[in-house]
Coordinates of C-alpha atoms in Angstrom, one line a residue:
Chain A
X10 CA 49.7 -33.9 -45.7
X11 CA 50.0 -35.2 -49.1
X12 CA 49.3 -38.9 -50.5
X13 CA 51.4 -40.8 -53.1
X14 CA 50.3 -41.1 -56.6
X15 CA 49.9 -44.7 -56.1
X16 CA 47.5 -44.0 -53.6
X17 CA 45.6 -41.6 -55.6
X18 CA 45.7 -43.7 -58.4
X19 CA 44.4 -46.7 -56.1
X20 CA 42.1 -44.1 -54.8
X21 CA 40.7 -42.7 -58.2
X22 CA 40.2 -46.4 -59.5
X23 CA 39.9 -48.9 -56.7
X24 CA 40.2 -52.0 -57.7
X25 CA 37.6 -55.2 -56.7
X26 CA 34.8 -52.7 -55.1
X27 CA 32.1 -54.8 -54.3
X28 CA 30.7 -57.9 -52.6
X29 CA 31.0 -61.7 -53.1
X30 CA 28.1 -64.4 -53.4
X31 CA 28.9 -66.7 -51.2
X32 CA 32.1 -65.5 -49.4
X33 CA 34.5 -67.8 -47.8
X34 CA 35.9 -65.5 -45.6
X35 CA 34.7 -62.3 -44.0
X36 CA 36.2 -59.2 -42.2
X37 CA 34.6 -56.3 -40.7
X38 CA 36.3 -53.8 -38.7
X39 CA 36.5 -50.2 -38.1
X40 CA 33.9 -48.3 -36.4
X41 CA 31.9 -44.9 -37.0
X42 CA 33.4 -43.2 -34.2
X43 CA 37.2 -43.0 -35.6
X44 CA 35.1 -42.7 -39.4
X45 CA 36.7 -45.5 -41.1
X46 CA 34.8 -48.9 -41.7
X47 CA 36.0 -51.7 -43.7
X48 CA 34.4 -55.4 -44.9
X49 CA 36.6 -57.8 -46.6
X50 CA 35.2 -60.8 -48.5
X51 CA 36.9 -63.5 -50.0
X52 CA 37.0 -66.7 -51.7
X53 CA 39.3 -69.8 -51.4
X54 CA 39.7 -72.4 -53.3
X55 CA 42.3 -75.6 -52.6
X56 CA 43.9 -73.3 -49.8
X57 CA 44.8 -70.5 -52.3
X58 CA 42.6 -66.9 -52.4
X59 CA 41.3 -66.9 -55.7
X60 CA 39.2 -63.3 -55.2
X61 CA 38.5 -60.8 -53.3
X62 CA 36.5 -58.1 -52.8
X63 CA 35.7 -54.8 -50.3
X64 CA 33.0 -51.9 -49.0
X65 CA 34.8 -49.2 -47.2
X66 CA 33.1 -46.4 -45.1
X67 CA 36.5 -43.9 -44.8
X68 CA 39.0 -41.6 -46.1
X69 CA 41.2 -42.2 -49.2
X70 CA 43.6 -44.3 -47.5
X71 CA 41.0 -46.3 -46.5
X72 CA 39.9 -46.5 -49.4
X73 CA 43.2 -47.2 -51.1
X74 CA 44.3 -49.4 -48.7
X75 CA 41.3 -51.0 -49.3
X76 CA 41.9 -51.6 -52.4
X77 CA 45.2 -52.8 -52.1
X78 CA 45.1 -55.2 -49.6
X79 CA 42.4 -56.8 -52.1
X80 CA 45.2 -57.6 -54.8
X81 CA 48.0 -58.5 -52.7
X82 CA 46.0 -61.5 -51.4
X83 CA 44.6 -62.6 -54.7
X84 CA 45.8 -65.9 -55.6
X85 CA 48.1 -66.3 -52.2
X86 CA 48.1 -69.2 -50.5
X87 CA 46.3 -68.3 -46.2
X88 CA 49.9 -69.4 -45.1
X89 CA 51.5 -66.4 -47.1
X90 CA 48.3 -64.2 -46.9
X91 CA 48.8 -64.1 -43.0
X92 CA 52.2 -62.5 -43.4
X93 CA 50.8 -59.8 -45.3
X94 CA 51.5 -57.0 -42.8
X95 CA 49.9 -53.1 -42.7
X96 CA 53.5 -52.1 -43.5
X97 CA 53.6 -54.0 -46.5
X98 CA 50.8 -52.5 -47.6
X99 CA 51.4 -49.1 -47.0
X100 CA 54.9 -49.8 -48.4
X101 CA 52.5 -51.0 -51.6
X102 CA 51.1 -48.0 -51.8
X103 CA 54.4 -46.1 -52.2
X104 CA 54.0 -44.7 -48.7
X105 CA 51.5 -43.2 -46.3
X106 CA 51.3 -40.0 -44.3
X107 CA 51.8 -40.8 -40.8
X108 CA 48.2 -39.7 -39.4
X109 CA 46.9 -42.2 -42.0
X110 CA 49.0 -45.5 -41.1
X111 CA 46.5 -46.5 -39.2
X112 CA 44.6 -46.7 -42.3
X113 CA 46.9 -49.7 -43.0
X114 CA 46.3 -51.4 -39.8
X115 CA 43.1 -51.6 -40.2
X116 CA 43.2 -53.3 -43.6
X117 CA 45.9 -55.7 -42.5
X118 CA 43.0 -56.3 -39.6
X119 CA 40.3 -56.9 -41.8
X120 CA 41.7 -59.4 -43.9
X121 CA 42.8 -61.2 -40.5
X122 CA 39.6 -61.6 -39.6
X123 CA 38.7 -62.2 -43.1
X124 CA 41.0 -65.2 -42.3
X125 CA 40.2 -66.2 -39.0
X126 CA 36.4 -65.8 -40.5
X127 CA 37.7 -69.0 -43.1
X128 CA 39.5 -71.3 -41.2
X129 CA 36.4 -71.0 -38.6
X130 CA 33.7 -72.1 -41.4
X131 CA 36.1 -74.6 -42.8
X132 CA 36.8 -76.4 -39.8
X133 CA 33.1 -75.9 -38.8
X134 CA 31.9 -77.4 -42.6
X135 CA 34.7 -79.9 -41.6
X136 CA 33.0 -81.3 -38.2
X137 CA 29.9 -81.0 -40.0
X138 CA 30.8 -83.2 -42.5
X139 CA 32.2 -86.1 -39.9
X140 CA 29.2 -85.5 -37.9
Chain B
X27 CA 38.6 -28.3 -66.8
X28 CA 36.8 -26.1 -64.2
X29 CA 38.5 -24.7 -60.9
X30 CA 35.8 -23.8 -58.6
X31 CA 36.9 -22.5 -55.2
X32 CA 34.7 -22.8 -52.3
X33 CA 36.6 -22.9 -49.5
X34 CA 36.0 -19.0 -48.6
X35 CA 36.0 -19.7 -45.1
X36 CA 39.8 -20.8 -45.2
X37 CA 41.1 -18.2 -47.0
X38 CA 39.8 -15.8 -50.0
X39 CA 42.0 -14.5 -52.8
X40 CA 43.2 -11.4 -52.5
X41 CA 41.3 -8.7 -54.5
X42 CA 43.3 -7.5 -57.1
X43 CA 42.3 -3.7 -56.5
X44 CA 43.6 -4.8 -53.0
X45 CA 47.2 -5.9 -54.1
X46 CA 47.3 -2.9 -56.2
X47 CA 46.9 -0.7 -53.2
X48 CA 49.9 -2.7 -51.3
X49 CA 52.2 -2.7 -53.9
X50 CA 53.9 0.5 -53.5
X51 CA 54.4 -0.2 -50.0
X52 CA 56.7 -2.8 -50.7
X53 CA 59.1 -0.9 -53.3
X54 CA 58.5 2.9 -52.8
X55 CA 57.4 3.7 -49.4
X56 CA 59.2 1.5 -47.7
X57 CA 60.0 3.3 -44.6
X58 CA 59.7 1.8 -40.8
X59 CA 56.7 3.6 -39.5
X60 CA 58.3 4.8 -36.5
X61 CA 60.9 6.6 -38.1
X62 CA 60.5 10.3 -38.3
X63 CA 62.2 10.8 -41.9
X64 CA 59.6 11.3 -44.5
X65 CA 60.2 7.7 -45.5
X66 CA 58.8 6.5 -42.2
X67 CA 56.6 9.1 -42.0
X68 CA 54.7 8.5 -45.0
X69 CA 54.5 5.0 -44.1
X70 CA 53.4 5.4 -40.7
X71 CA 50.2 7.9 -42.6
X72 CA 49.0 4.8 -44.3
X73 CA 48.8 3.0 -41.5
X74 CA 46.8 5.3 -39.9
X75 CA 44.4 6.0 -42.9
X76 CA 44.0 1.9 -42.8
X77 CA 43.2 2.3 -38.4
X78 CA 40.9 4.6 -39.4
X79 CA 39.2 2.9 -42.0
X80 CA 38.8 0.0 -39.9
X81 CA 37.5 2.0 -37.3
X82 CA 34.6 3.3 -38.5
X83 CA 33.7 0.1 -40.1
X84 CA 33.4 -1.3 -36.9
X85 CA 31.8 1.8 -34.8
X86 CA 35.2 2.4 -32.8
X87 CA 37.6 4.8 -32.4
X88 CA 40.9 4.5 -34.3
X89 CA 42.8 4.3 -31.1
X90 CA 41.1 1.6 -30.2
X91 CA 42.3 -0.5 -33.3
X92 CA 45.6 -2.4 -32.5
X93 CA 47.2 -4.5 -35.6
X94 CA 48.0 -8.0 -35.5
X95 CA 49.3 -10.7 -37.7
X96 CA 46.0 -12.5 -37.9
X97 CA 43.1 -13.6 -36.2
X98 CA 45.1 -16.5 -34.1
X99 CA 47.3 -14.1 -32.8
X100 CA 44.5 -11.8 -32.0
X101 CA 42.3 -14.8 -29.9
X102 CA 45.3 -15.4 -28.3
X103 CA 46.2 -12.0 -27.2
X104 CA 42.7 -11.1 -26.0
X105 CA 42.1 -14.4 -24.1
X106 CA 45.9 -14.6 -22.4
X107 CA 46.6 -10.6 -22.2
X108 CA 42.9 -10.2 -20.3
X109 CA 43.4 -13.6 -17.8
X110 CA 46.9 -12.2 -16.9
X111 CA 45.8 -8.2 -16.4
X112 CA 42.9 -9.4 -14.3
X113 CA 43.9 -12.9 -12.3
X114 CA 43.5 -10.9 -9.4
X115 CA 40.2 -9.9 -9.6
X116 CA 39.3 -13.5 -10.7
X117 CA 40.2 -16.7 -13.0
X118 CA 37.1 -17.4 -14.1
X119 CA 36.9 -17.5 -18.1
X120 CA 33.4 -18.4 -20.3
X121 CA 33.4 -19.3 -23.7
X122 CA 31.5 -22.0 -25.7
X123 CA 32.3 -25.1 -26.9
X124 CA 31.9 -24.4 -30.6
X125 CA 35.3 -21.8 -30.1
X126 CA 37.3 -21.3 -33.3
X127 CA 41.1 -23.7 -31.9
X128 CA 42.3 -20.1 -31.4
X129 CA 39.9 -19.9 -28.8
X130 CA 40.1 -22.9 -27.4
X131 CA 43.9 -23.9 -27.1
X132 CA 44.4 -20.7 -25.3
X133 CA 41.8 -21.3 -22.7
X134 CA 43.0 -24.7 -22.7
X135 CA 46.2 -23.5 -21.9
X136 CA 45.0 -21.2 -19.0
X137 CA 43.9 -23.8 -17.5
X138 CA 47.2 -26.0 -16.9
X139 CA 48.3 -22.6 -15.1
X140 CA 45.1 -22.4 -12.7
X141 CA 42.6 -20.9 -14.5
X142 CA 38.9 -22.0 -15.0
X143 CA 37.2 -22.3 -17.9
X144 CA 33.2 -23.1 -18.8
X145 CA 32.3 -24.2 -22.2
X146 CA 28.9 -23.5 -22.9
X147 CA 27.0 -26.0 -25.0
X148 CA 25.0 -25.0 -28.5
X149 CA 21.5 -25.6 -29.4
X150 CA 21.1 -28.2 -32.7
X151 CA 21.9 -25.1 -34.7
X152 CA 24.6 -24.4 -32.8
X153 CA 23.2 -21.2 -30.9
X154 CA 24.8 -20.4 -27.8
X155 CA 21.7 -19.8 -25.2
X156 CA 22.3 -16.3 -23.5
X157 CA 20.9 -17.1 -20.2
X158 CA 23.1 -20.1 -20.2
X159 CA 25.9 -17.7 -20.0
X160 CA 24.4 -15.7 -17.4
X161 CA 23.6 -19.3 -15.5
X162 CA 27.3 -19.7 -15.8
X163 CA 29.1 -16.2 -14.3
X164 CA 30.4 -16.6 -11.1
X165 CA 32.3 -14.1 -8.7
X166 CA 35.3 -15.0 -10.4
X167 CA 34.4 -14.8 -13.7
X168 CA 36.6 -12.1 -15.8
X169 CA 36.2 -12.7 -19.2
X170 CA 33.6 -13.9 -21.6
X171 CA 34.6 -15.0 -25.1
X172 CA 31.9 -15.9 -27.9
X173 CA 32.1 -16.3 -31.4
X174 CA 30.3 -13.4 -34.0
X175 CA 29.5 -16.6 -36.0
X176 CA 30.7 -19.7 -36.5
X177 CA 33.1 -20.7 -39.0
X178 CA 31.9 -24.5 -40.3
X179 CA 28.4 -24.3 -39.6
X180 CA 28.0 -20.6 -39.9
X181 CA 25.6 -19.8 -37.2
X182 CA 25.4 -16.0 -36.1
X183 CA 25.1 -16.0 -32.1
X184 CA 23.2 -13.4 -30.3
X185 CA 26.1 -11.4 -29.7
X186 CA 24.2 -8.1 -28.7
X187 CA 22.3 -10.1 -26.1
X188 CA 25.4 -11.4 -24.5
X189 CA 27.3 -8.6 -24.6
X190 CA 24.6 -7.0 -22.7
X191 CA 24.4 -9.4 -19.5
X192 CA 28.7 -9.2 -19.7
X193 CA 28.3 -5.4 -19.5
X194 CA 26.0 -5.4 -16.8
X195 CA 28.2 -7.9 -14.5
X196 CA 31.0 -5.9 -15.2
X197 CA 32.7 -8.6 -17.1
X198 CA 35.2 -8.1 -20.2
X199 CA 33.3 -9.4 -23.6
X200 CA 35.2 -10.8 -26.5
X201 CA 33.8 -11.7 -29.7
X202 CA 36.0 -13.7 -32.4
X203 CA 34.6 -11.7 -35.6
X204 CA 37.1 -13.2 -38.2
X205 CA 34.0 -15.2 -40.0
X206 CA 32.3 -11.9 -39.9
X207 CA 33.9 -8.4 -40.6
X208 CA 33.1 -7.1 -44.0
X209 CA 30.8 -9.9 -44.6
X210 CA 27.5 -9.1 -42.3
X211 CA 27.3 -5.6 -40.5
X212 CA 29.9 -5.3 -37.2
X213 CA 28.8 -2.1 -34.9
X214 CA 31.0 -2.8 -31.6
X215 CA 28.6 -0.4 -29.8
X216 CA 25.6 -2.1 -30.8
X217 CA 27.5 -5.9 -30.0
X218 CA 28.1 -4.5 -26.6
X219 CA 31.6 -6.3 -27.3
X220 CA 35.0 -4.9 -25.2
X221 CA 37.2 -7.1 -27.5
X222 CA 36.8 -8.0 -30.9
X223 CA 39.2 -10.3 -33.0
X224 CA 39.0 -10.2 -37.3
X225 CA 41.7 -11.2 -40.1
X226 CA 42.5 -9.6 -43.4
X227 CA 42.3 -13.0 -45.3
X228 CA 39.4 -13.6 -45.0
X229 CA 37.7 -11.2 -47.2
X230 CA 40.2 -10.7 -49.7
X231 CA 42.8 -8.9 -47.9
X232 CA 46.5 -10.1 -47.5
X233 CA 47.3 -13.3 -44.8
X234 CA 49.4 -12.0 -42.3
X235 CA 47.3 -9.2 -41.1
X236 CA 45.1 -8.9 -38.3
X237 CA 42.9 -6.4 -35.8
X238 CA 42.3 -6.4 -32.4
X239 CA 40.0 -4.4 -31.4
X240 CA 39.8 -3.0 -28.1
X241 CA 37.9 -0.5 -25.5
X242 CA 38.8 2.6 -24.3
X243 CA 39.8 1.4 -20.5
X244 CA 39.9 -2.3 -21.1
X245 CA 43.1 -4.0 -19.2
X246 CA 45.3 -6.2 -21.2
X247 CA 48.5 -7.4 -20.9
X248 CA 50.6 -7.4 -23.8
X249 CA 51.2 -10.5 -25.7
X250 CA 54.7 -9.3 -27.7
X251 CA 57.2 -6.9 -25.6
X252 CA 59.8 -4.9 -27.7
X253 CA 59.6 -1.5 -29.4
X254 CA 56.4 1.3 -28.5
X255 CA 54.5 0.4 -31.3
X256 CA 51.1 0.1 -31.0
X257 CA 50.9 2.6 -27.9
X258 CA 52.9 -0.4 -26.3
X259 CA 50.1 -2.7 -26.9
X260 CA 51.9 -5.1 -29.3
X261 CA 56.2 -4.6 -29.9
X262 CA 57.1 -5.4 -33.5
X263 CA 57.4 -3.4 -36.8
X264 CA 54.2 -2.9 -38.3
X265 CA 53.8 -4.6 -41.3
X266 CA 52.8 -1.8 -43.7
X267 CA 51.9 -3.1 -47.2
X268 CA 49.5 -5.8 -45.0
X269 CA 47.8 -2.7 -43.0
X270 CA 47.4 -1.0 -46.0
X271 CA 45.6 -3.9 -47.8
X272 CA 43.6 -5.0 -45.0
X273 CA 42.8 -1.6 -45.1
X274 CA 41.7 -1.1 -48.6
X275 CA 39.9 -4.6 -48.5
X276 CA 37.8 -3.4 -45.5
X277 CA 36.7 -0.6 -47.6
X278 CA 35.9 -2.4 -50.9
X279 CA 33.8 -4.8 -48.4
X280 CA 31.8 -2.4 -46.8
X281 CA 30.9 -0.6 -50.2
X282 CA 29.9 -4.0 -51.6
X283 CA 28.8 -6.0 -48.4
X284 CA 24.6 -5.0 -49.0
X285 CA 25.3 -6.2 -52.5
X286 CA 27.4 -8.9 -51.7
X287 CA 25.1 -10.8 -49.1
X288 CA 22.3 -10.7 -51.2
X289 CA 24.2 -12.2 -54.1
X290 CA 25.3 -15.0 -51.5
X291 CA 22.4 -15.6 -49.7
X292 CA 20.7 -16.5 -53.0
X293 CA 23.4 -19.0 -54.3
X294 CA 23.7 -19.9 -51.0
X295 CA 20.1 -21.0 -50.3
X296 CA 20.3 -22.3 -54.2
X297 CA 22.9 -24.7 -52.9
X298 CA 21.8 -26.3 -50.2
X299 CA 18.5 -26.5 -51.5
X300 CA 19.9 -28.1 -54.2
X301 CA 21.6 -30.8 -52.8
X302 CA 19.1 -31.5 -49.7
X303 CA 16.5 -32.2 -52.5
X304 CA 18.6 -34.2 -55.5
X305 CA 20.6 -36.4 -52.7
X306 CA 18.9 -38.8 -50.6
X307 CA 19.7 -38.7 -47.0
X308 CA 21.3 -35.5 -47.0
X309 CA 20.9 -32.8 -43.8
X310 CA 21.9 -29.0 -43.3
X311 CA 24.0 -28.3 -40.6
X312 CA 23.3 -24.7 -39.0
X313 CA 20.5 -22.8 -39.0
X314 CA 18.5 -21.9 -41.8
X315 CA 18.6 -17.9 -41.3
X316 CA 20.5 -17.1 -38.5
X317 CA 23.4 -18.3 -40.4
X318 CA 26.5 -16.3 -43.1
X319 CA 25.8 -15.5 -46.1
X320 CA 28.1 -17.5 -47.7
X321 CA 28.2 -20.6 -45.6
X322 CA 26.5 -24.0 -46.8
X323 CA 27.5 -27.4 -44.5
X324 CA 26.2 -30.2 -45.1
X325 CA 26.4 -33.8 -43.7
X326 CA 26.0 -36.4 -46.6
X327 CA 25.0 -40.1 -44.7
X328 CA 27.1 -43.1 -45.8
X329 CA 30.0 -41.2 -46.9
X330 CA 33.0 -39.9 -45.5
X331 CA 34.2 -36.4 -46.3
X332 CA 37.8 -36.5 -46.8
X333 CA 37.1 -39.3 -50.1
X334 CA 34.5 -36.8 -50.8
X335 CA 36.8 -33.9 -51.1
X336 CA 39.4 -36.1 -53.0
X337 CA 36.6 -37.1 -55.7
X338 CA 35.2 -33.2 -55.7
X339 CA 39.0 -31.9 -56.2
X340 CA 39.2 -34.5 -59.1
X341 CA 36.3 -32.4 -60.8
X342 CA 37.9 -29.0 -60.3
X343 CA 35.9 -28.4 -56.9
X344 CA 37.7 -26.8 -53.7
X345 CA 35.9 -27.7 -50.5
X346 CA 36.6 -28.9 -46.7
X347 CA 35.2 -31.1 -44.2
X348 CA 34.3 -32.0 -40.8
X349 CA 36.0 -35.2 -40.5
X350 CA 38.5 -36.4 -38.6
X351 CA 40.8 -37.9 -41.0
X352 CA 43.8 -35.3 -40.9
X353 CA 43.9 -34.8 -37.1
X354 CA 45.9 -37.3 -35.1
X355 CA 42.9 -37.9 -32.8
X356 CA 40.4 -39.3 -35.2
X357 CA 37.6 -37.3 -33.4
X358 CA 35.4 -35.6 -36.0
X359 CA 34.8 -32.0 -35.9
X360 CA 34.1 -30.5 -32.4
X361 CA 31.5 -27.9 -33.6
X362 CA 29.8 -31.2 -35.2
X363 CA 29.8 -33.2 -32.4
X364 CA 28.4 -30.1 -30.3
X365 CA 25.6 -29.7 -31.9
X366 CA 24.7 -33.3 -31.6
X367 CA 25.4 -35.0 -35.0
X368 CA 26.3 -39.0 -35.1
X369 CA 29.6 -39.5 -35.6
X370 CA 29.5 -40.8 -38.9
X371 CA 27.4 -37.8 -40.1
X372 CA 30.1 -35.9 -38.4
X373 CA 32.5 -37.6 -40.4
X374 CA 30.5 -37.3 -43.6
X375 CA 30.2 -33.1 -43.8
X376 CA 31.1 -31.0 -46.5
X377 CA 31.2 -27.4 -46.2
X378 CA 31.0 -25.0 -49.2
X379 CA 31.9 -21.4 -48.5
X380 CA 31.1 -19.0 -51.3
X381 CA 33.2 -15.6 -51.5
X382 CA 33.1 -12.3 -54.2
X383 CA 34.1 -14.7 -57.1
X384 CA 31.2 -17.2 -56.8
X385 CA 28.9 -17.2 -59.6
X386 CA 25.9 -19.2 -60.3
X387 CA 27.2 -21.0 -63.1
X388 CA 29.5 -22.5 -59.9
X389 CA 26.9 -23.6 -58.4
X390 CA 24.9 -25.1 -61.3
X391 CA 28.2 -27.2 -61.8
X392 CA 28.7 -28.4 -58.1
X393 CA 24.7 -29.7 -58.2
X394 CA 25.8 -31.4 -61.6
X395 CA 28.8 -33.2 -60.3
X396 CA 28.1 -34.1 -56.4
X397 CA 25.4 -36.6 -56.8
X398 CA 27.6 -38.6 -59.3
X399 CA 30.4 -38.5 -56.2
X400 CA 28.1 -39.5 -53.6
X401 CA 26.6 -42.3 -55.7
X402 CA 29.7 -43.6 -56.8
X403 CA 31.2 -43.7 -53.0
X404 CA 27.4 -44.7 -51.4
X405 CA 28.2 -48.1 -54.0
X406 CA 31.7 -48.9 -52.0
X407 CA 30.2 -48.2 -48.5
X408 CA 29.2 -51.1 -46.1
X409 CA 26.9 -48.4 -44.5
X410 CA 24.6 -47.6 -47.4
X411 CA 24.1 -51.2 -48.3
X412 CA 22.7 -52.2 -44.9
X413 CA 20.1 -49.2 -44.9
X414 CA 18.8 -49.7 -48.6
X415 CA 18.7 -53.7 -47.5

């Protein structure tokens, strides 16, 4: 098994490590058990991603992919964000060893729920608000 | 920058003394063993000079020394050749569940064709309980296979002890010694072991060389079928200039082994001491004594170990881990989980194992640098964070 450079580059120097005051957005996933955890927080702003930021428990995949699935959401709108795929960001990455794809899957998971995590608080700020 | 190999326990340079003493096997005496021209004959001499060597290092008689290509082949041999002489008297097979894969695939393998197999459980050090074994021999039982000591965590099982109750039920006894010859002292009388499998590599001898080691009287099919070598215990040409250096590396590590684990039981205990009292939620895995000289494993909490060997390897610092994250089934180490750690300190081990280079200027450097790695990956993981909160 061997990673990419890109990998080891994104592994060496991840980028946005870290949490966000006052998150929009929020996805946890992974579990202890298969070693790999992942929390994705981000912020939106007039329907577009403006930052974003992870913690990851896991391997240096997960850990790159980590990293990368941070700055191919920044500044997308949710609408294109959502058709970020694990492929895509494996394919980012300049590849990943097979045993690891799932590595990919599980970022592409987190920011879904990171997603799901928004559109929930919006629409609950949103009934709020005409309550 | 610094190169520090610590990963002893995979494989061990070969000693330079050792490579010299192979080297003419390759481009002078070259003969096939088994030929009777002087070419052959003054191969097949070395060979013998290496049975003999290894022999007496072990307390048996050159006869009883078959060569292998390595310590897989030799676990598989002794746990297939034994279930297939003796299926009639039984198919009954003990072993534990801390087995080196060698072990273990084998016996799994038996199994699909009928066999049974018990897997003792360890203690928290990862001690095999004698009297569990003796709990667990039934009428069928024809083989009992335990590990000298174990290779992540180290731990030295009560081999003597065992081999005693197998003797006294009339039951074959195999010991996996490949963590152990030329390192700690092997006397097959005093193990009580029929069986006994070891590698060259692993204490700076050539790869692709291995011993068997079996009884006078001990039934065992064959595992490879061709030509007589081997008293037709296993077909194929011998592989000379490997014998030969096993050979000579067998001898250099009994002349240095009171030496050598003194030297590594020092830097040893410097290590882990070391790091279980500079990092913060940090535990030994093993026992504290009962354990090889050169072993150290550690589980580190909120970290993973594959991004910890990645960040070590970027300092110049050669280790391996417990985790899961380069086998397809995710599941941490199964010595780990048998000795009862969490997953996620399963998944967070490191294991250092020293060898004859190891100095204690390596040591001094791997204290320097690991806290620095396990602060800077404890600040990207969602675990730490919601402990220190």
């Amino acid at each position: 098994m061997e990673y990419s450079e890109k990998v080891m580059e994104h592994f060496r120097n991840p980028r946005n490590v870290g949490e966000l005051e006052n998150p929009d957005g929020v996805g946890k996933v992974g579990n202890p058990v298969c070693g790999d955890i992942m929390e994705l927080y981000i912020k939106v702003d007039g329907g577009i991603i403006t930052d974003a930021k992870f913690k990851t428990f896991g391997c240096g995949a997960a850990i790159a992919t980590s990293s990368m699935v941070t700055e191919l959401v920044k500044n997308k709108t949710i609408e294109d964000a959502l058709k970020i795929s694990n492929r895509a960001v494996a394919e980012a990455l300049g590849g990943l060893p097979p045993i690891k794809m799932h590595c990919s899957v599980l970022a592409e998971e987190a920011l879904k729920k990171a997603l799901d995590d928004y559109r929930t608080r919006s629409a609950q700020s949103a009934s709020g608000k005409a309550a | 920058m610094k190169k520090i190999y610590l990963d002893n326990a995979a494989t061990t340079p070969t000693d330079r003394r050792v490579l010299e003493a192979m080297v003419p096997f390759f481009i002078e005496v070259y003969g096939n063993p088994s030929s009777l021209h002087a070419f052959g004959q003054e191969a097949n001499h070395a060979i013998e000079d290496a049975r003999y060597t290894l022999a007496s290092c072990i307390g048996a008689k050159p006869e009883e020394i078959i060569f292998t290509s390595g310590g897989t082949e030799s676990n598989n041999c002794a746990i297939k050749g034994v279930a297939y002489a003796r299926h009639e008297k039984g198919n009954h097979i003990i072993t534990s569940k801390i087995e080196h894969h060698a072990i273990l695939e084998p016996c799994h393998f038996l199994e699909k064709q009928g066999f049974e197999v018990s897997y003792i459980p360890v203690d928290k050090y990862g001690l095999v309980d004698p009297a569990d074994v003796e709990k667990a021999i039934t009428e069928r039982t024809i083989l009992i296979s335990i590990m000298h000591a174990n290779n992540e965590i180290g731990t030295i099982q009560p081999i003597g002890e065992i081999g005693k109750i197998a003797r006294g039920r009339g039951i074959y006894f195999h010991t996996d010694a490949v963590q152990t010859l030329g390192h700690i002292p092997i006397d097959v009388n005093e193990l009580n072991v029929d069986i006994l499998s070891a590698s060259g590599h692993k204490l700076n001898g050539p790869k692709g060389v291995g011993i068997l080691y079996v009884k006078k009287g001990i039934r065992m099919l064959p595992f490879m079928h061709g030509g007589d070598q081997e008293q037709q215990r296993r077909a194929s040409t011998h592989n000379v200039p490997g014998i030969v250096g096993f050979g000579k590396a067998v001898e250099l590590a009994k002349e240095e082994m009171g030496k050598e684990i003194e030297k590594l039981t020092s830097l040893r205990d410097t290590l882990f001491e070391g790091i279980l009292s500079t990092i913060e939620f940090t535990h030994l895995n093993g026992h504290r004594t009962k354990r090889l000289p050169n072993n150290v494993n550690i589980s580190i909490a909120y970290v993973e170990g594959e991004s910890m060997i990645l960040n070590l390897d970027m300092e110049g610092i050669a280790c391996s881990t417990g985790s899961a994250c380069t086998s397809s089934s995710l599941e941490p180490s199964h010595v780990l989980m048998a000795i009862g750690l969490p997953h996620e300190l399963a998944h967070g081990s490191l294991r250092f194992s020293l060898g004859r280079q190891t100095s204690e200027d390596d040591i001094d450097y791997v204290l320097t640098v690991l806290p620095g790695t396990v602060t800077k990956l404890r600040s990207m993981s969602p675990l730490y964070k919601k402990e220190v909160k």
